[in-house]
JSON list of C-alpha atoms in Angstrom, two decimals:
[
{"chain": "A", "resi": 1, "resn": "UNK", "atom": "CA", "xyz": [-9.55, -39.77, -100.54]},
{"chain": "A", "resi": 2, "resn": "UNK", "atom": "CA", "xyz": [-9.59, -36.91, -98.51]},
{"chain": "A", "resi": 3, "resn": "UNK", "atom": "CA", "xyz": [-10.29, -36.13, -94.27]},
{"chain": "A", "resi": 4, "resn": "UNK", "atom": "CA", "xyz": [-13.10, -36.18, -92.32]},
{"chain": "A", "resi": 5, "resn": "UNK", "atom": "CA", "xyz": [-14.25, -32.52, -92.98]},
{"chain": "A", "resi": 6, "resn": "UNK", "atom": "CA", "xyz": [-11.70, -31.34, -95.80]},
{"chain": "A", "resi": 7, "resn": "UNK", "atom": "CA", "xyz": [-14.07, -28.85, -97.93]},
{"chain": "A", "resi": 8, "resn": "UNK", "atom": "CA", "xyz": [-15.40, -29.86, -101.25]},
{"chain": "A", "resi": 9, "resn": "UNK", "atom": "CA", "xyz": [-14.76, -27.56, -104.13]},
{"chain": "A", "resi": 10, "resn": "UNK", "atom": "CA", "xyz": [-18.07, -26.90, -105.10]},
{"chain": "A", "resi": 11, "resn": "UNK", "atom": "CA", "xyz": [-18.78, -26.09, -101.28]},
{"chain": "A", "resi": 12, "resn": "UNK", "atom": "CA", "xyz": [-15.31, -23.61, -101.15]},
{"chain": "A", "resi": 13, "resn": "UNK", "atom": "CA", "xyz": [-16.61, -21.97, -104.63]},
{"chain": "A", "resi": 14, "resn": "UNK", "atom": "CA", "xyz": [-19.83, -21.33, -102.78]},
{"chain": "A", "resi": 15, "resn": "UNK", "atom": "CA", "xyz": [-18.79, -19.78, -99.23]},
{"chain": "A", "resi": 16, "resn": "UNK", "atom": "CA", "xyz": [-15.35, -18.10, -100.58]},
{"chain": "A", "resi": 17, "resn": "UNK", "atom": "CA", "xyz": [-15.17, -18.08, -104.13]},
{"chain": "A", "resi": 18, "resn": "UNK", "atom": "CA", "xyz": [-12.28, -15.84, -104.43]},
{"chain": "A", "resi": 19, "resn": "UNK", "atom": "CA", "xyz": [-10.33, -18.54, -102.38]},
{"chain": "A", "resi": 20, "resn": "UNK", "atom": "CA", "xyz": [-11.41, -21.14, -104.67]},
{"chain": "A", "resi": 21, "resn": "UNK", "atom": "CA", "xyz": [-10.24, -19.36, -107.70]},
{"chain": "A", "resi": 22, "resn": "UNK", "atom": "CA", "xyz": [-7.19, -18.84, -106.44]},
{"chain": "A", "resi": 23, "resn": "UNK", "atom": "CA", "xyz": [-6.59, -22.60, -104.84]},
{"chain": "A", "resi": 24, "resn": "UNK", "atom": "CA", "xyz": [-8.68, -24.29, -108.45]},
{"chain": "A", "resi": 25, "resn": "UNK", "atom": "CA", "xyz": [-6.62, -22.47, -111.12]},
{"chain": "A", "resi": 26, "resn": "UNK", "atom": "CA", "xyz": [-3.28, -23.96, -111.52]},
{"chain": "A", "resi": 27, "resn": "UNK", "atom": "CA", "xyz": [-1.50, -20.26, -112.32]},
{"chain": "A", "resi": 28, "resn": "UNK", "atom": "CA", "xyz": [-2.89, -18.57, -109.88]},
{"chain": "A", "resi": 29, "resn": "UNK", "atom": "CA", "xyz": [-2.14, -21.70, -107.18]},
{"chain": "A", "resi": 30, "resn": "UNK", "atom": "CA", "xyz": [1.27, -21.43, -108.54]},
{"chain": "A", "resi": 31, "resn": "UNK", "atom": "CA", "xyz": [1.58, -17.99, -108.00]},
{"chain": "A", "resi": 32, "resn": "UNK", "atom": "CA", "xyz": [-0.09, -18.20, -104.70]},
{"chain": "A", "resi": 33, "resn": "UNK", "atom": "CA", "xyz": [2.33, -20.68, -103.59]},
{"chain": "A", "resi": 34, "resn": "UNK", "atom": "CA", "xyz": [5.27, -18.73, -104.55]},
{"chain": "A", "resi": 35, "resn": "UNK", "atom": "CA", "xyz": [4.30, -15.63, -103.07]},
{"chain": "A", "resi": 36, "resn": "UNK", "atom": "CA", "xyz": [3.18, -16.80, -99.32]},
{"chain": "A", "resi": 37, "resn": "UNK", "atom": "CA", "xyz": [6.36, -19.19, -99.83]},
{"chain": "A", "resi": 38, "resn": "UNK", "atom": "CA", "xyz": [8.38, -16.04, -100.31]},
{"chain": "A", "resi": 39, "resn": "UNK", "atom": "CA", "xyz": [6.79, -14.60, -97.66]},
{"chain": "A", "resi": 40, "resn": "UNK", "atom": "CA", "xyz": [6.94, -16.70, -95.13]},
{"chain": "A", "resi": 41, "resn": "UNK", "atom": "CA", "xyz": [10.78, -17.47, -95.60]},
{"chain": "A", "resi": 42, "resn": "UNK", "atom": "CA", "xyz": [11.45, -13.68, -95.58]},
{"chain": "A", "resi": 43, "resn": "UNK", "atom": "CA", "xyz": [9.53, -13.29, -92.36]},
{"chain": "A", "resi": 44, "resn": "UNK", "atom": "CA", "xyz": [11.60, -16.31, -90.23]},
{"chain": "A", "resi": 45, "resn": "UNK", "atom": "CA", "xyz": [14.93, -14.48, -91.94]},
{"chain": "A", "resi": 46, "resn": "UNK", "atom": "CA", "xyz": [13.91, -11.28, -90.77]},
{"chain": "A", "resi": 47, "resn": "UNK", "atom": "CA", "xyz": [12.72, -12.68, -86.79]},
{"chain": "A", "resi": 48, "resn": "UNK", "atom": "CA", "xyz": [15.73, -14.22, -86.77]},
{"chain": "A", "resi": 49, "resn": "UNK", "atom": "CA", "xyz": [17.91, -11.28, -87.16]},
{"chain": "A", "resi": 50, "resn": "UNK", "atom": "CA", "xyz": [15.69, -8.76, -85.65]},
{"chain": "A", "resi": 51, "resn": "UNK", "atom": "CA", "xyz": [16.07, -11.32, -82.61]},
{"chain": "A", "resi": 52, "resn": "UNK", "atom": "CA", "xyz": [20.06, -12.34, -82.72]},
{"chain": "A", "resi": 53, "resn": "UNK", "atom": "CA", "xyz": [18.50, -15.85, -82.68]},
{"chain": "A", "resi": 54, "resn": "UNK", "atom": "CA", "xyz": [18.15, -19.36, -84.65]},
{"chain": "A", "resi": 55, "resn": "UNK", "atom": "CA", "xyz": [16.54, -19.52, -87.81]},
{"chain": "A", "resi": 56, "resn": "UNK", "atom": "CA", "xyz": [12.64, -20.89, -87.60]},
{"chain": "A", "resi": 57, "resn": "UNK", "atom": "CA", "xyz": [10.85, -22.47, -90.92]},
{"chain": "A", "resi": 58, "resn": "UNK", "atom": "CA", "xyz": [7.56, -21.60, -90.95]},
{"chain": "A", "resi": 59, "resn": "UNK", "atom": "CA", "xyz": [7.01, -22.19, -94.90]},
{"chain": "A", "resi": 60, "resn": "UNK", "atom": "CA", "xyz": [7.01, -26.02, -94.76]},
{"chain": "A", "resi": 61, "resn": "UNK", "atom": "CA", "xyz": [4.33, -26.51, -92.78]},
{"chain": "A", "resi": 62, "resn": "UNK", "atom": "CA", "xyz": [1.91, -23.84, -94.26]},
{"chain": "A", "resi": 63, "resn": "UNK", "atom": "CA", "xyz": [2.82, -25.80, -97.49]},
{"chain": "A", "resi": 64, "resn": "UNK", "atom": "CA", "xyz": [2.20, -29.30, -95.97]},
{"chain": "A", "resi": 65, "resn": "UNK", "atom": "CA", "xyz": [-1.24, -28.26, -93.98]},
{"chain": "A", "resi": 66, "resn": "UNK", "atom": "CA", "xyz": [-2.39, -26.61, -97.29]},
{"chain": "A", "resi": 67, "resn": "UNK", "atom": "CA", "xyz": [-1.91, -29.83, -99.29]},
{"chain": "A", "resi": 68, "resn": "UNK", "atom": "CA", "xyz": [-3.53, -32.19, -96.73]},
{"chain": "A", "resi": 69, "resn": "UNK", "atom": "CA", "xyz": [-6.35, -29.73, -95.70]},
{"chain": "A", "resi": 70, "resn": "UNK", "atom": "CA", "xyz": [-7.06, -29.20, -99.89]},
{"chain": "A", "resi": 71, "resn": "UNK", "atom": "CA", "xyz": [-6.89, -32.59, -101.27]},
{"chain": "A", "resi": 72, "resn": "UNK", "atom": "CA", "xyz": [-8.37, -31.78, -104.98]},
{"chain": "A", "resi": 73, "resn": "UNK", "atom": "CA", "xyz": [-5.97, -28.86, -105.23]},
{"chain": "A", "resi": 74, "resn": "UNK", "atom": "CA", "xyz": [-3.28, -29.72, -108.12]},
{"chain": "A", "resi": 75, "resn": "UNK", "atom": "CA", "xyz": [0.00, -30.60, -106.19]},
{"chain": "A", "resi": 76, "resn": "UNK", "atom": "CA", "xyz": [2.24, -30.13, -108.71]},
{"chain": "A", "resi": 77, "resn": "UNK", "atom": "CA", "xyz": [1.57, -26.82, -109.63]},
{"chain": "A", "resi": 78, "resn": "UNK", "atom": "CA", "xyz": [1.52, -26.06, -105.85]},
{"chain": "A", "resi": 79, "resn": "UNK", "atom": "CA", "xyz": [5.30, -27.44, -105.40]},
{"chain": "A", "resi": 80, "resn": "UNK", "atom": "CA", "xyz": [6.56, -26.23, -108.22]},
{"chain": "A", "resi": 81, "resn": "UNK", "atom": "CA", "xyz": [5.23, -22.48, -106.78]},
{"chain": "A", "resi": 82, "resn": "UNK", "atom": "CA", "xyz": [6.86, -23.29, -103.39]},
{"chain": "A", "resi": 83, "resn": "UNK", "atom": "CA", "xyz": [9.90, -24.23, -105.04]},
{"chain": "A", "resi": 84, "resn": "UNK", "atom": "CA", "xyz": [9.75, -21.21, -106.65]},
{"chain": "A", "resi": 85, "resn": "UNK", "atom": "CA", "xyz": [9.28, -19.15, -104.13]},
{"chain": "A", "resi": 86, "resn": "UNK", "atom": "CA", "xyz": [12.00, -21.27, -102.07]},
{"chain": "A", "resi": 87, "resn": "UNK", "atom": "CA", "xyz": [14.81, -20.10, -104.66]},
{"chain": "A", "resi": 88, "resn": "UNK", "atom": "CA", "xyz": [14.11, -16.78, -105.13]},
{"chain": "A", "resi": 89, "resn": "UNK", "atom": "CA", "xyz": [14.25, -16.09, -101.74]},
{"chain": "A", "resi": 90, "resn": "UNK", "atom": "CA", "xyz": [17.20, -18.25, -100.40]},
{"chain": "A", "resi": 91, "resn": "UNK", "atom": "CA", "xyz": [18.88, -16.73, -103.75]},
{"chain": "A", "resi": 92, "resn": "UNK", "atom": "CA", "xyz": [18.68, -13.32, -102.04]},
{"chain": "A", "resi": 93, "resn": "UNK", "atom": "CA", "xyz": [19.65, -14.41, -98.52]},
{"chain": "A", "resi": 94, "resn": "UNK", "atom": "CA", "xyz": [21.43, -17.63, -98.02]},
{"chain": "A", "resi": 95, "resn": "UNK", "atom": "CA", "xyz": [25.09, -17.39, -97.18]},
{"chain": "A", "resi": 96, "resn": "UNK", "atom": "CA", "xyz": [26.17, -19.18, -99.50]},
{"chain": "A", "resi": 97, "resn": "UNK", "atom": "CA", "xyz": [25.50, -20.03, -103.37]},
{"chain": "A", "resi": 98, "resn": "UNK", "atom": "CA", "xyz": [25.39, -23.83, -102.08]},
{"chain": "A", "resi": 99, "resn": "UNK", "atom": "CA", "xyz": [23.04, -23.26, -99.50]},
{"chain": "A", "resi": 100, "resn": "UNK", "atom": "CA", "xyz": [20.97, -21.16, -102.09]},
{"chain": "A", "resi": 101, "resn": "UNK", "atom": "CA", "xyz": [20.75, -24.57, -104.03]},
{"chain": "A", "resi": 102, "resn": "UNK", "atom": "CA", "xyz": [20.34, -26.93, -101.56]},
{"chain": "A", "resi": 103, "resn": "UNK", "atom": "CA", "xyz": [17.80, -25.57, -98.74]},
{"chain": "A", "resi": 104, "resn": "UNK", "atom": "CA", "xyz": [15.26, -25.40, -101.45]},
{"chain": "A", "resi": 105, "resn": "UNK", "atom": "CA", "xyz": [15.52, -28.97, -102.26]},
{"chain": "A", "resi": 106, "resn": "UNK", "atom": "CA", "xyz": [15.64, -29.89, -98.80]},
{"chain": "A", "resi": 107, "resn": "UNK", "atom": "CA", "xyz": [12.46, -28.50, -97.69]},
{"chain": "A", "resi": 108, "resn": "UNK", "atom": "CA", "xyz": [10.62, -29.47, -100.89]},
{"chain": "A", "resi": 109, "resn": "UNK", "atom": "CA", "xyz": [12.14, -32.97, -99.68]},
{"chain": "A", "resi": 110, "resn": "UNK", "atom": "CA", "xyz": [10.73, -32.22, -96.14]},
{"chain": "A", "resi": 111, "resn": "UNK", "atom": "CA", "xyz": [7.24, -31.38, -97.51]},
{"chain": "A", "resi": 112, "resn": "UNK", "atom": "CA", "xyz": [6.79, -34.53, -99.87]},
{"chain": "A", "resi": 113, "resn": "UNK", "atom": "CA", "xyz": [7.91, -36.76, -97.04]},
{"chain": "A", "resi": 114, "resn": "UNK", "atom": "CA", "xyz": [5.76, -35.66, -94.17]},
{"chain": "A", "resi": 115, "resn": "UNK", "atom": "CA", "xyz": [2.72, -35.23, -97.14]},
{"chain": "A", "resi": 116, "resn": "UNK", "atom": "CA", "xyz": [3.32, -39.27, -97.69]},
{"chain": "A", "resi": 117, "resn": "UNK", "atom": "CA", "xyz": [3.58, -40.05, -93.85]},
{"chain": "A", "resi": 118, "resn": "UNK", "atom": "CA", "xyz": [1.00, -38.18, -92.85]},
{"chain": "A", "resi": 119, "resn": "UNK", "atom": "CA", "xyz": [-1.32, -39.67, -95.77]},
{"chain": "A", "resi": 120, "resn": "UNK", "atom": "CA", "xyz": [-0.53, -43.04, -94.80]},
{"chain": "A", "resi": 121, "resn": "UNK", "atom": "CA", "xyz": [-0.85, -42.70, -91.26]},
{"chain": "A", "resi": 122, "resn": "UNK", "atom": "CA", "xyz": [-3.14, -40.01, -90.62]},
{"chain": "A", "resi": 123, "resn": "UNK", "atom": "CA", "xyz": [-6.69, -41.66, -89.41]},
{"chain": "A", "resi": 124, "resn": "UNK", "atom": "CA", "xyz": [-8.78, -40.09, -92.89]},
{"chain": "A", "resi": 125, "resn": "UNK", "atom": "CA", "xyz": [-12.18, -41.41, -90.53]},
{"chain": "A", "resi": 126, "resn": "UNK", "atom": "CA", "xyz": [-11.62, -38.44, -88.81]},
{"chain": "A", "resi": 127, "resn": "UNK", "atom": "CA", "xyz": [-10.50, -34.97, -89.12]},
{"chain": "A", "resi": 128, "resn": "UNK", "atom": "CA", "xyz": [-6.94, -33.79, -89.58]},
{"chain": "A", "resi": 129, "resn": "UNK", "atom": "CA", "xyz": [-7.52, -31.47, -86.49]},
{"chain": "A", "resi": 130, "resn": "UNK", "atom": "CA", "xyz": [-8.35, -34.91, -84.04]},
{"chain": "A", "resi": 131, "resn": "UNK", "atom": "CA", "xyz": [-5.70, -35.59, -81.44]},
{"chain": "A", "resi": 132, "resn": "UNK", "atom": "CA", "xyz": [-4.99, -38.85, -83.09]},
{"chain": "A", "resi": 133, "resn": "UNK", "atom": "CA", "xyz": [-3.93, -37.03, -86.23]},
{"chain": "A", "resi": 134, "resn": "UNK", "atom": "CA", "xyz": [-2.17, -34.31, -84.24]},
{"chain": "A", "resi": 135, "resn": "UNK", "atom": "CA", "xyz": [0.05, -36.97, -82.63]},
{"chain": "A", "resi": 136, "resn": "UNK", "atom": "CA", "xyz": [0.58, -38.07, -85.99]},
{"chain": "A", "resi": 137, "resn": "UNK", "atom": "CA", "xyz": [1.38, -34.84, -87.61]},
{"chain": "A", "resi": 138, "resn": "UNK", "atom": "CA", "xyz": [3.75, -34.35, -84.97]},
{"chain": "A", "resi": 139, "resn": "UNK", "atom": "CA", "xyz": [5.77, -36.67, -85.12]},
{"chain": "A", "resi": 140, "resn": "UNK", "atom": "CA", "xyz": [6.18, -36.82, -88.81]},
{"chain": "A", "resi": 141, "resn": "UNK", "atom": "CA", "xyz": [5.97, -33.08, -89.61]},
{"chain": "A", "resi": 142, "resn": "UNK", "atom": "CA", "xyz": [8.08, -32.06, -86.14]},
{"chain": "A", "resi": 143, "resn": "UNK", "atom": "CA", "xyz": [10.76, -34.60, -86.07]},
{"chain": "A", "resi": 144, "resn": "UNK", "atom": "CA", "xyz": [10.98, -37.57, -88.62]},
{"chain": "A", "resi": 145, "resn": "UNK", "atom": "CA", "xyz": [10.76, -35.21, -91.61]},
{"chain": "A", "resi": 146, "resn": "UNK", "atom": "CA", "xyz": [12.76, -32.17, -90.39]},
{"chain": "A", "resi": 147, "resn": "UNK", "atom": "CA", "xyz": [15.48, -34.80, -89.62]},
{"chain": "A", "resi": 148, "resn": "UNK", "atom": "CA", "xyz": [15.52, -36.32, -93.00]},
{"chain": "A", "resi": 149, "resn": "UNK", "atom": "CA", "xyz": [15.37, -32.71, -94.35]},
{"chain": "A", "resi": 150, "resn": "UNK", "atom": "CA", "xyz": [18.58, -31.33, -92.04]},
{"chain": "A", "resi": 151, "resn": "UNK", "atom": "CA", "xyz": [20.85, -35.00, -92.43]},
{"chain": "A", "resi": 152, "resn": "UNK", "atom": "CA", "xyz": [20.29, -33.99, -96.67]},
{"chain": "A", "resi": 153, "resn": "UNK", "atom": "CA", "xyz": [21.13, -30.44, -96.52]},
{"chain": "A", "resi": 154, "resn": "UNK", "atom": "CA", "xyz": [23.40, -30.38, -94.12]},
{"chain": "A", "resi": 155, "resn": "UNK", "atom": "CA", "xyz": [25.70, -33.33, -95.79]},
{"chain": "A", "resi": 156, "resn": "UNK", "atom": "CA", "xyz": [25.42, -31.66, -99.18]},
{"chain": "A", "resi": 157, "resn": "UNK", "atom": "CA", "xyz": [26.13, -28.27, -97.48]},
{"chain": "A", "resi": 158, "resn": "UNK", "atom": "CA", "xyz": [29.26, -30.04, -96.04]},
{"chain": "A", "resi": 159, "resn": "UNK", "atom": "CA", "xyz": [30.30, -32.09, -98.84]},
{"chain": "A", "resi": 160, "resn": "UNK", "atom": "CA", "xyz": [30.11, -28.68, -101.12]},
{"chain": "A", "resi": 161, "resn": "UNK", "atom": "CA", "xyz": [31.23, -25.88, -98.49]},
{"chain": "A", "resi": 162, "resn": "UNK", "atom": "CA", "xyz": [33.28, -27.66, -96.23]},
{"chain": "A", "resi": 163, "resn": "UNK", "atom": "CA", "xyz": [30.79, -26.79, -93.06]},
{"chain": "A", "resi": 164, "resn": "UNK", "atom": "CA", "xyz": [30.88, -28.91, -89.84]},
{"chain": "A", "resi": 165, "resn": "UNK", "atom": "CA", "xyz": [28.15, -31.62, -90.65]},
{"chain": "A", "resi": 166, "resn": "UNK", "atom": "CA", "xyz": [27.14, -31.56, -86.88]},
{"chain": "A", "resi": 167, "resn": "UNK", "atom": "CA", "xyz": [26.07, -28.15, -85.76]},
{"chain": "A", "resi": 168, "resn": "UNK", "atom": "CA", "xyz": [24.83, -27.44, -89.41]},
{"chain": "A", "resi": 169, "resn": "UNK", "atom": "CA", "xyz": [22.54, -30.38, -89.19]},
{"chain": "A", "resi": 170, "resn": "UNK", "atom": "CA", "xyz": [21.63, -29.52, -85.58]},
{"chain": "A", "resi": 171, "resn": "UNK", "atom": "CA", "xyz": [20.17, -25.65, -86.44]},
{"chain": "A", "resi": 172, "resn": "UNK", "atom": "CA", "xyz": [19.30, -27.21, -89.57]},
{"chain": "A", "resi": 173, "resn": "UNK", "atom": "CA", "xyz": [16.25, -29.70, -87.80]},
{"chain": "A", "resi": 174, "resn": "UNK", "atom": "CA", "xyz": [15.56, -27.29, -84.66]},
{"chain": "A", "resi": 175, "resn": "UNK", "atom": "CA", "xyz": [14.73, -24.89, -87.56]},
{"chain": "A", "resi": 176, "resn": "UNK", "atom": "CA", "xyz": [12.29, -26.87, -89.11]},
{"chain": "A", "resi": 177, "resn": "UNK", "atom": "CA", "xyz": [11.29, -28.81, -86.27]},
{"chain": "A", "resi": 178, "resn": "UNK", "atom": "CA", "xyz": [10.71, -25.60, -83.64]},
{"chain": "A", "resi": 179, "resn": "UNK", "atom": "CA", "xyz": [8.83, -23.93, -86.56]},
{"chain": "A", "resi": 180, "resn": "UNK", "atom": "CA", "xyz": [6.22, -26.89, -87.36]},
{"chain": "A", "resi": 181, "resn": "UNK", "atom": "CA", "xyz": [6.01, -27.16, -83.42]},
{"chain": "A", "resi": 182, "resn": "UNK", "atom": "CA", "xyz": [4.73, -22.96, -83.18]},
{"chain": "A", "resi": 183, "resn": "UNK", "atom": "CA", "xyz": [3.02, -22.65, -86.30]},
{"chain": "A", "resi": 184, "resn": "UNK", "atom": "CA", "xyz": [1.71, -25.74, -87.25]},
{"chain": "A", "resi": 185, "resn": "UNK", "atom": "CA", "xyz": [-1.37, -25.27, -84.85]},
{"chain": "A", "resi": 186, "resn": "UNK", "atom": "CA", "xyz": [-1.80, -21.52, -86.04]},
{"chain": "A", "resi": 187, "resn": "UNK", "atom": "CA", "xyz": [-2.11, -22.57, -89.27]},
{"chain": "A", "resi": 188, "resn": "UNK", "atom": "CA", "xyz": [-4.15, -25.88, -88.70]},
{"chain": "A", "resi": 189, "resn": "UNK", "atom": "CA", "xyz": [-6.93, -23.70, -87.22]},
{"chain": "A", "resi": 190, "resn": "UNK", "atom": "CA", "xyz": [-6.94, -21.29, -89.92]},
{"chain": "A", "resi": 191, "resn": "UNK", "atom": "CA", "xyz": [-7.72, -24.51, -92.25]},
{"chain": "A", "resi": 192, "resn": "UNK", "atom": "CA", "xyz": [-10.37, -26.27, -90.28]},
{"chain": "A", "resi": 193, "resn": "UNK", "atom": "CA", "xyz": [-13.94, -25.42, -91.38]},
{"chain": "A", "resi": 194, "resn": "UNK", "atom": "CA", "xyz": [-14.87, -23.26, -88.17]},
{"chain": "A", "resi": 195, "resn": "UNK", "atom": "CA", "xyz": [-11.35, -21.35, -88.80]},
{"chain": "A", "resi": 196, "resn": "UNK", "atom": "CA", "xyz": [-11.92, -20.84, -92.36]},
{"chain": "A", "resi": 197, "resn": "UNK", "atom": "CA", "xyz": [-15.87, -19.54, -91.49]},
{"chain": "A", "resi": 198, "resn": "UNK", "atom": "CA", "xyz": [-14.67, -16.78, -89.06]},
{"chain": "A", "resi": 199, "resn": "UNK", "atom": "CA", "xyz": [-11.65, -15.99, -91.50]},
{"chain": "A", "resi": 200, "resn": "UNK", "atom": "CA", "xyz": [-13.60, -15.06, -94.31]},
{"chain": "A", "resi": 201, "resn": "UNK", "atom": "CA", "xyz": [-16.88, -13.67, -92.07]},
{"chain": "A", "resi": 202, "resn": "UNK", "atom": "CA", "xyz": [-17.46, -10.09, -90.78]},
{"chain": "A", "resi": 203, "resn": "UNK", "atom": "CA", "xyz": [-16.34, -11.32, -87.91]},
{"chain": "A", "resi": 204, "resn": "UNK", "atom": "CA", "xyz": [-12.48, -11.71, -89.02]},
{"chain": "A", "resi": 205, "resn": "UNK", "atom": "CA", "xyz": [-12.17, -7.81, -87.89]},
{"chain": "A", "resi": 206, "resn": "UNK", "atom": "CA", "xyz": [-12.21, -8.50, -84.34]},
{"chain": "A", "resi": 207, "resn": "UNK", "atom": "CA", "xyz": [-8.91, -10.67, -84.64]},
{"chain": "A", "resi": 208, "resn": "UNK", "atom": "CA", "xyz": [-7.03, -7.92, -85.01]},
{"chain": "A", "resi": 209, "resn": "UNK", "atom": "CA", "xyz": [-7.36, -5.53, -82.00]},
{"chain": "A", "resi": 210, "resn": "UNK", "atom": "CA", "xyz": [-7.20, -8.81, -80.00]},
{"chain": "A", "resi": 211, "resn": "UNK", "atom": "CA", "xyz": [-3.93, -9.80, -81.88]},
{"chain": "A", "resi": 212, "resn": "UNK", "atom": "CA", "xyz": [-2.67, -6.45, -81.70]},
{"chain": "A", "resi": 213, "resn": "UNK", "atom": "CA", "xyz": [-3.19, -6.02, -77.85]},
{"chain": "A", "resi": 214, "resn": "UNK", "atom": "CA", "xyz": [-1.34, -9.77, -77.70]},
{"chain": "A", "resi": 215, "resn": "UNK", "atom": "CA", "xyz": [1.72, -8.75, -79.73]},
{"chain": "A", "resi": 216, "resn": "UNK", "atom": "CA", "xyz": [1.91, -5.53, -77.84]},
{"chain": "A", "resi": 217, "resn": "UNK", "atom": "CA", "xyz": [1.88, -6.99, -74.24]},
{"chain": "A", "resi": 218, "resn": "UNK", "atom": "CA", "xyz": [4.29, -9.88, -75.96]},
{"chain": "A", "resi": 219, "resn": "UNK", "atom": "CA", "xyz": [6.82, -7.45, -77.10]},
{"chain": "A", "resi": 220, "resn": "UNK", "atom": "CA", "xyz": [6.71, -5.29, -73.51]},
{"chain": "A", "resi": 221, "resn": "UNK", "atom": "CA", "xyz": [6.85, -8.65, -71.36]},
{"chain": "A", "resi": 222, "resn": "UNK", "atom": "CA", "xyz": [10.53, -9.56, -73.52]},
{"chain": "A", "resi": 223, "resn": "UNK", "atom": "CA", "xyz": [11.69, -6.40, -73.97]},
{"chain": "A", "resi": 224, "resn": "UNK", "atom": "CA", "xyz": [11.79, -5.32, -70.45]},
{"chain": "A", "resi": 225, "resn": "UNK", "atom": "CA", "xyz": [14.67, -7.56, -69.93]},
{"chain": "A", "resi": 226, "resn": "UNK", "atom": "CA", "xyz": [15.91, -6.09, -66.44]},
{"chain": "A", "resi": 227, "resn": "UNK", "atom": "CA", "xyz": [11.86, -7.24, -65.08]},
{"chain": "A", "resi": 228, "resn": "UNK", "atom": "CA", "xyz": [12.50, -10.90, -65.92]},
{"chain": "A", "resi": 229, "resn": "UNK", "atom": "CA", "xyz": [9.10, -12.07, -63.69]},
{"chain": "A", "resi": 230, "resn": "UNK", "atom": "CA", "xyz": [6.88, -9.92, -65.34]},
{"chain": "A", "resi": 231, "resn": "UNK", "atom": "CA", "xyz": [4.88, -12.00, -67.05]},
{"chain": "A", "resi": 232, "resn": "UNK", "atom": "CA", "xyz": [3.61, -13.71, -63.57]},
{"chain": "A", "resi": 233, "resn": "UNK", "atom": "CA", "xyz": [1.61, -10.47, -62.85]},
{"chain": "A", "resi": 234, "resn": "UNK", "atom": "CA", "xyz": [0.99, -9.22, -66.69]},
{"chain": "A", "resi": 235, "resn": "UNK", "atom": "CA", "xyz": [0.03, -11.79, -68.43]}
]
């Protein structure tokens, strides 16, 4: 049983076809999952050192909207290409061979727990996008999950490393948490019908000067660190 408004497959195959062939054939979901996995992870490591500051997770999310928002899409396949994904890249640029092991399983814990909580809470009369579900999503998806997720990881990472449980597990959920809380929403739009219609329409190409001119006036507003009040008169 799926949400108020979650597309079909014949309807998907109809209006994006190369979408569905991607999402409805379990290698190429696989590989799909690995990749944006991947991807995503690589582009939180990379924020976080290009910005001196604390990690943000934006993977778990995209995997748990993608599940919830594509019902009929095989789940298994689509885990087993996040975890995938998840330990290749951690491989490459965890700290630690224990953290290598164990953030993988922790957010693959993370996403199967908010998937069940949000399933069994989640009003399905409705769409996922309503503001009951919202509340819903985040509270399990911004907090009850990424809690379970850090308390895990951060007492294996102890128990193996030695690391202070405390400040591991703190970083740990404001990771996970802080990146559900900015990108959830980005992504929820991108998987509502209206969303997914202006995504994969002519119309997609005027995103990007408008995106452009908001990351450029983004960047200039925090970069100009000595002009602290900026923003207030360049918005």
């Amino acid at each position: 049983m799926s949400f108020t408004g979650s597309p079909a497959p014949d309807r998907l195959a109809r209006q994006a076809p190369f979408a569905a062939a991607w999402l409805y054939h379990p290698p190429s979901l696989f590989a799909l999952a690995a990749v944006l996995t991947a991807a995503l992870t690589l582009a939180a490591h990379f924020l976080r050192a290009a910005e001196a500051g604390h990690p943000i997770t934006f993977a778990n999310v995209a995997a748990l909207i993608t599940l919830l928002r594509f019902p009929t899409i095989d789940r298994r396949w689509a885990l087993a290409g996040a975890a995938t994904g998840f330990a290749v890249t951690y491989t490459v640029i965890a700290a630690s061979p224990a953290i290598a092991v164990i953030r993988p399983m922790a957010n693959l814990l993370e996403i199967i727990l908010a998937l069940a909580a949000a399933e069994r809470w989640c009003n399905r009369a409705v769409p996922l996008s309503a503001p009951q579900n919202l509340a819903v999503m985040l509270l399990v998806a911004g907090a009850l999950a990424p809690i379970a997720a850090a308390t895990f990881g951060a007492g294996a990472v102890a128990l193996i490393d030695g690391a202070p449980f405390l400040p591991l597990q703190r970083d740990w959920f404001a990771a996970d948490a802080f990146g559900t809380i900015i990108a959830g929403p980005l992504f929820l739009v991108g998987s509502v019908t209206r969303g997914r219609d202006l995504i994969w329409s002519r119309r997609c190409y005027e995103i990007v000067p408008i995106a452009a001119v908001v990351a450029g006036v983004t960047f200039l507003i925090f970069e100009i660190a000595h002009i602290p009040a900026l923003f207030l008169i360049f918005p």
